[in-house]
Short mmCIF file of C-alpha atoms in Angstrom, two decimals:
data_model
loop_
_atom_site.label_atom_id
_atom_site.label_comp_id
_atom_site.label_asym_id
_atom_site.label_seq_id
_atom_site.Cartn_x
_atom_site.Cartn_y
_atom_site.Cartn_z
CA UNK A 1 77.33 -160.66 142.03
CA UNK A 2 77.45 -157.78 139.45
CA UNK A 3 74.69 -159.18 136.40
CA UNK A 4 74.95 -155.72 135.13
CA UNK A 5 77.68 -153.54 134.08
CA UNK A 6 76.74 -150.17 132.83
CA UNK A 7 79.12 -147.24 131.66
CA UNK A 8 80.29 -144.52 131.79
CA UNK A 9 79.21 -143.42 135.59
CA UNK A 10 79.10 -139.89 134.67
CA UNK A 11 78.49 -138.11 131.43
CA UNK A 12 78.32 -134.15 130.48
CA UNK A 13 77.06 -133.52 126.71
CA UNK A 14 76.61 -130.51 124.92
CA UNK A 15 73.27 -129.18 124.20
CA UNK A 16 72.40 -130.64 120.76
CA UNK A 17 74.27 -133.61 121.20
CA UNK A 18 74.38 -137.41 121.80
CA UNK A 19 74.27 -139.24 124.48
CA UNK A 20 75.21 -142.90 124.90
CA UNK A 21 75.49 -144.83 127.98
CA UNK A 22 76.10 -148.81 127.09
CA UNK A 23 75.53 -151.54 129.55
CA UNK A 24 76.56 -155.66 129.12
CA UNK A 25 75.08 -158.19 131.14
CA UNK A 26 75.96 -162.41 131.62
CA UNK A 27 72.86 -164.14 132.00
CA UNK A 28 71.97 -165.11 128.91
CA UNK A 29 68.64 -165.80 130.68
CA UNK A 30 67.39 -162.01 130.66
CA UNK A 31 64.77 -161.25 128.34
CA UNK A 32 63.72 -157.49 129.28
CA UNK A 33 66.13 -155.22 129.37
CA UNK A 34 64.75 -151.66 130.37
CA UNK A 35 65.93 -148.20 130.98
CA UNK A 36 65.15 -145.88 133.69
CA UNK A 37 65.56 -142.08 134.42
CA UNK A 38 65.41 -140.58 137.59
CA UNK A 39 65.74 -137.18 138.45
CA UNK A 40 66.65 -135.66 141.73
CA UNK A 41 64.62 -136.41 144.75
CA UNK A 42 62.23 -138.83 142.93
CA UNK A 43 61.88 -142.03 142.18
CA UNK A 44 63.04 -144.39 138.98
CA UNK A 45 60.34 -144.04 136.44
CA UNK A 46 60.36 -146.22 132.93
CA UNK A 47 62.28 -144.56 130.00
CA UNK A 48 61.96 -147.18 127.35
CA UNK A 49 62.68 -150.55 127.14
CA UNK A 50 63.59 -153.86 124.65
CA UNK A 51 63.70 -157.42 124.22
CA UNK A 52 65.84 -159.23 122.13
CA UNK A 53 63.54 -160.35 119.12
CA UNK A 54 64.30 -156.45 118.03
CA UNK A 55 67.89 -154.93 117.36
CA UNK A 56 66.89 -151.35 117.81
CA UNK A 57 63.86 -149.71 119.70
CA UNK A 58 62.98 -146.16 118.99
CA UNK A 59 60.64 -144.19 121.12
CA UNK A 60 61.17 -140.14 120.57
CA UNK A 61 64.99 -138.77 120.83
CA UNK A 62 65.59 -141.98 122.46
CA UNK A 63 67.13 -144.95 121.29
CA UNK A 64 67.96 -148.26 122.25
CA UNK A 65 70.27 -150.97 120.36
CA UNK A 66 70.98 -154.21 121.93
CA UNK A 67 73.55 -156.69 120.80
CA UNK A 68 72.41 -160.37 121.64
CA UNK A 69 75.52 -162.13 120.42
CA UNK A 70 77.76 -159.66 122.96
CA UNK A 71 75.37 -159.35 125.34
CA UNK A 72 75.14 -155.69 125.15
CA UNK A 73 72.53 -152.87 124.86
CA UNK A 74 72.92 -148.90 125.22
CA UNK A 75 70.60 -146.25 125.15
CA UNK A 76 70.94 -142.92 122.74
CA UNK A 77 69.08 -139.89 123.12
CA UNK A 78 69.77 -137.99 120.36
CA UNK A 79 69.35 -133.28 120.19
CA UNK A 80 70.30 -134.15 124.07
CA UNK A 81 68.55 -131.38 126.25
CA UNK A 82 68.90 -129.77 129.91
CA UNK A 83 65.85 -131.52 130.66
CA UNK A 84 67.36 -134.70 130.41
CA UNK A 85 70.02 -134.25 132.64
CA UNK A 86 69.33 -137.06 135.37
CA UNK A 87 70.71 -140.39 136.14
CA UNK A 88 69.92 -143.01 134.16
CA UNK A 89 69.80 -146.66 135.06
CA UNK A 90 69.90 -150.17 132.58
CA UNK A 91 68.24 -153.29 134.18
CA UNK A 92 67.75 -156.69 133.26
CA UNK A 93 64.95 -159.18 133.86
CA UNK A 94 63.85 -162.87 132.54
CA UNK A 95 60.49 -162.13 130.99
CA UNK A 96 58.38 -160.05 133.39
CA UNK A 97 55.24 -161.52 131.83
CA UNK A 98 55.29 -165.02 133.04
CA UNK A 99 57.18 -163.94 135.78
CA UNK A 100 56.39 -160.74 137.13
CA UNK A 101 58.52 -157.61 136.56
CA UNK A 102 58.98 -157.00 140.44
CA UNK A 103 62.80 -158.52 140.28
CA UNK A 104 64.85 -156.28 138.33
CA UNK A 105 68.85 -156.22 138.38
CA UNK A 106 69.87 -152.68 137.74
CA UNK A 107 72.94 -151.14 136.91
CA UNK A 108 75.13 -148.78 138.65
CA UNK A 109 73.61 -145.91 136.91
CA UNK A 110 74.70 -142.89 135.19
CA UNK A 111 74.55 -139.48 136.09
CA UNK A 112 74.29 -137.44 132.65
CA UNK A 113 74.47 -133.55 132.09
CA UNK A 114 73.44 -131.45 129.57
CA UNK A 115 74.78 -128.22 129.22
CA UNK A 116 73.26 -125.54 127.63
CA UNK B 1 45.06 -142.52 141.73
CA UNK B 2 48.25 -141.39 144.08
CA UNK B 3 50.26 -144.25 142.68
CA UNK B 4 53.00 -145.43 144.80
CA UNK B 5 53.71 -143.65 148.57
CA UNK B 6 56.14 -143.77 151.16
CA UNK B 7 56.41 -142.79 154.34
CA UNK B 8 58.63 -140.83 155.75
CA UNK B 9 60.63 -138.96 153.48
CA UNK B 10 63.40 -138.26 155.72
CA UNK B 11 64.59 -140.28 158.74
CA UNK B 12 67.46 -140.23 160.86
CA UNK B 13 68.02 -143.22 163.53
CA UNK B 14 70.77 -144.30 166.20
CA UNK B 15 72.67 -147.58 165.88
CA UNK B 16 70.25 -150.16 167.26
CA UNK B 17 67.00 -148.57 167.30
CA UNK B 18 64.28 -150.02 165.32
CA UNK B 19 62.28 -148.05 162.63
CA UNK B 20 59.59 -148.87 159.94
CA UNK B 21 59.36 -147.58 156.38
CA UNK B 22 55.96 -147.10 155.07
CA UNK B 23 55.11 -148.34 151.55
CA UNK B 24 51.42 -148.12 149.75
CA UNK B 25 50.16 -148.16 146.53
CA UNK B 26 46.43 -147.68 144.98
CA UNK B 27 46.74 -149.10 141.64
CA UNK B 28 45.78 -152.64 143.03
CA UNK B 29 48.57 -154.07 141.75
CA UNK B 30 49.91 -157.81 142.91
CA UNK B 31 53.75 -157.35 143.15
CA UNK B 32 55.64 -155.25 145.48
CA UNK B 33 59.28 -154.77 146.11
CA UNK B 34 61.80 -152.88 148.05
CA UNK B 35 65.16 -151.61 146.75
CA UNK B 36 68.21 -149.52 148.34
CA UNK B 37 69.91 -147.23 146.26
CA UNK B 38 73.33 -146.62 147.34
CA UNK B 39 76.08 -144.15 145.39
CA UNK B 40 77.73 -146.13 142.45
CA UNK B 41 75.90 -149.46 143.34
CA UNK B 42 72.56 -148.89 141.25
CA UNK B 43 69.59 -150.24 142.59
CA UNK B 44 69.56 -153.68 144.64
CA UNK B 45 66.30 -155.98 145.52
CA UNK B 46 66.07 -156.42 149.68
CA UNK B 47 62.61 -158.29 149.38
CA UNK B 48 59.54 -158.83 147.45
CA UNK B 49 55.79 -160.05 147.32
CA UNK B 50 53.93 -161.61 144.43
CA UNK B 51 50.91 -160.87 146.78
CA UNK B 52 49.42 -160.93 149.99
CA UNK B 53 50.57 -163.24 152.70
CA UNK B 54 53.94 -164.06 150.12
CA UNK B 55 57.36 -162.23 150.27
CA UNK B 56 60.62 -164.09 149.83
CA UNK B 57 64.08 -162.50 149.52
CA UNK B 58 65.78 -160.58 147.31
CA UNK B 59 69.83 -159.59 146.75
CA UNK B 60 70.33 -158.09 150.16
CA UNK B 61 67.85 -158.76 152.65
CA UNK B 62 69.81 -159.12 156.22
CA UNK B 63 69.08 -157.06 158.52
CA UNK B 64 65.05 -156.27 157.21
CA UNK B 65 62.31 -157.67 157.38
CA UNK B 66 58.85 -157.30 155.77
CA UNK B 67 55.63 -158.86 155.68
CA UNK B 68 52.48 -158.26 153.45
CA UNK B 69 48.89 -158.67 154.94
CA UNK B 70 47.16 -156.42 152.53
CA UNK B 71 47.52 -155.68 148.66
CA UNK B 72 48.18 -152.15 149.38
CA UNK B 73 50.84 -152.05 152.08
CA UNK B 74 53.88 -153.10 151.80
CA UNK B 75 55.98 -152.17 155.07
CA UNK B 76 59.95 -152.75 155.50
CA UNK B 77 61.29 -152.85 159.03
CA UNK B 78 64.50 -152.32 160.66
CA UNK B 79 64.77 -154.29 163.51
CA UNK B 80 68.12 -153.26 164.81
CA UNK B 81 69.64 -150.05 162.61
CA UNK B 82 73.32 -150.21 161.45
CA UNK B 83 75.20 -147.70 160.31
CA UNK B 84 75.78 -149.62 156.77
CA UNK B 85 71.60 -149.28 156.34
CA UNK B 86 72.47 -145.87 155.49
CA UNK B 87 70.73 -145.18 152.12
CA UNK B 88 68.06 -144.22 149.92
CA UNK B 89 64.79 -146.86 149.89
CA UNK B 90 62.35 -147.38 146.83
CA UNK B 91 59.03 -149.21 146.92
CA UNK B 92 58.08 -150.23 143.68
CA UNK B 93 54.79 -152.03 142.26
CA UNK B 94 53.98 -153.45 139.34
CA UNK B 95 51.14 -155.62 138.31
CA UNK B 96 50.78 -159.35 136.51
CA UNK B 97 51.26 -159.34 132.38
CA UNK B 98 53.23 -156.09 132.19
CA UNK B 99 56.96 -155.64 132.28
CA UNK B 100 56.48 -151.79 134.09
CA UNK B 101 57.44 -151.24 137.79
CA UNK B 102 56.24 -147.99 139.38
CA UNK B 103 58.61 -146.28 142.10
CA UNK B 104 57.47 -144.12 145.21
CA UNK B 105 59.13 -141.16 146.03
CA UNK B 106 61.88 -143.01 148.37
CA UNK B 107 62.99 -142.78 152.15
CA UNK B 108 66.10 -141.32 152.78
CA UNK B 109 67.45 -143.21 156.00
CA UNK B 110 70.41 -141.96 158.12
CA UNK B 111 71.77 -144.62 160.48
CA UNK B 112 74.46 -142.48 163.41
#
C-alpha cells in the first residue's frame, strides 16, 4: 500500500534557486514526518524533520511546511547549490519516541539537480 | 565510533543460491532494521528488531530471513536468491527516545 506519495521524481534547478519537492500521506496516525538526503553510493542520512504541533520548521537553506488539514508537507531549500544535488526522500512515522523510529514509510524519492 | 557497517558492498548471486548480508553497528543502539531500495519505489521495511532475541516483519519480508542474537549484528539472509531480490539493501539503527535512524553504506545485490 502506497502511505506516501512524494513529487516530482526528478527535479533540475538553477543555481540560486528553489527547490520544492511536496509529499501527502493518509494515515492520519503519523506523527514524524522526516526528510532524508542521500547522495550517490551512500546511505540515507537525516536532513531535517517535523511534527505537526509546528506549521513550518527551518533549519539553514532548508525548509519544511506541513499542512495537517491536507495531509501534506514539502521541503524547500532555498540559494539551491551543486552540493545539494542528491535524492531526497519524505517519510512518515507514528511517534518514534514511544515507539521507536526503526519503522519508517518512505517515499519514492526525488532525484534533484543543481546546475551551476 | 564506525557507526553503521555492512558487508559486502557488492554481490552478485545465481537464482537459488543462498547468501548473507552483513549488518553491524557500534553505537549500542536497541533497534535495527533492514530496507531495499529499488528505482522509483523509495525505501521499503523487510524486517526489524527492537532488540536482541526480537525481530518481526516489516512491508516485504518473503523470501528473507533474519535473526538477532547480539545488539550489534544484525544479519539478513537469502535463503533461496530470486531474480526480483535484485536491489540495493540498507541497515539502519536507531536508538530508544529519539526519532533519528542511522543508515550503513548499503549492499548492492545482483540476483542472474
Amino acid at each position: 500500500q502506497q502511505q506516501v506519495k512524494q513529487s516530482p521524481q526528478s527535479l533540475i534547478v538553477q543555481k540560486g534557486g528553489i527547490s520544492i519537492i511536496n509529499c501527502a500521506y493518509e494515515n492520519t496516525a503519523f506523527d514524524y514526518f522526516p526528510w532524508y538526503q542521500q547522495f550517490p553510493g551512500k546511505g540515507p542520512a537525516l536532513l531535517i524533520a517535523i511534527r505537526p504541533d509546528v506549521s513550518e520548521k527551518k533549519e539553514g537553506r532548508f525548509t519544511i511546511s506541513f499542512n495537517k488539514s491536507a495531509k501534506q508537507f514539502s521541503l524547500h531549500i532555498m540559494d539551491s547549490q551543486p552540493g545539494d544535488s542528491a535524492t531526497y526522500f519524505c517519510a512518515v512515522h507514528p511517534n518514534p519516541i514511544i515507539q521507536g523510529a526503526q519503522k519508517l514509510v518512505f517515499g519514492q524519492g526525488t532525484r534533484l539537480t543543481i546546475n551551476p | 565510533n564506525a557507526g553503521v557497517t555492512q558487508t559486502p558492498k557488492f554481490q552478485v548471486l545465481k537464482t537459488g543460491q543462498s547468501m548473507t548480508l552483513q549488518c553491524a553497528q557500534d553505537m549500542n543502539h536497541e533497534y535495527m532494521s533492514w530496507y531495499r531500495q529499488d528505482p522509483g519505489m523509495g525505501l521499503r521495511l523487510i524486517h526489524y528488531s527492537v532488540g536482541a532475541g526480537i525481530t518481526d516483519q516489516g512491508e516485504v519480508p518473503n523470501g528473507y530471513n533474519v535473526s538477532r542474537s547480539t545488539t550489534e549484528d544484525f544479519p539478513l539472509r537469502l535463503l533461496s536468491a530470486a531474480p526480483s531480490q535484485t536491489s540495493v539493501y540498507f541497515c539502519a539503527s536507531s536508538t530508544w527516545g529519539t526519532d533519528t535512524q542511522y543508515f550503513g553504506p548499503g549492499t548492492r545485490l545482483t540476483v542472474l
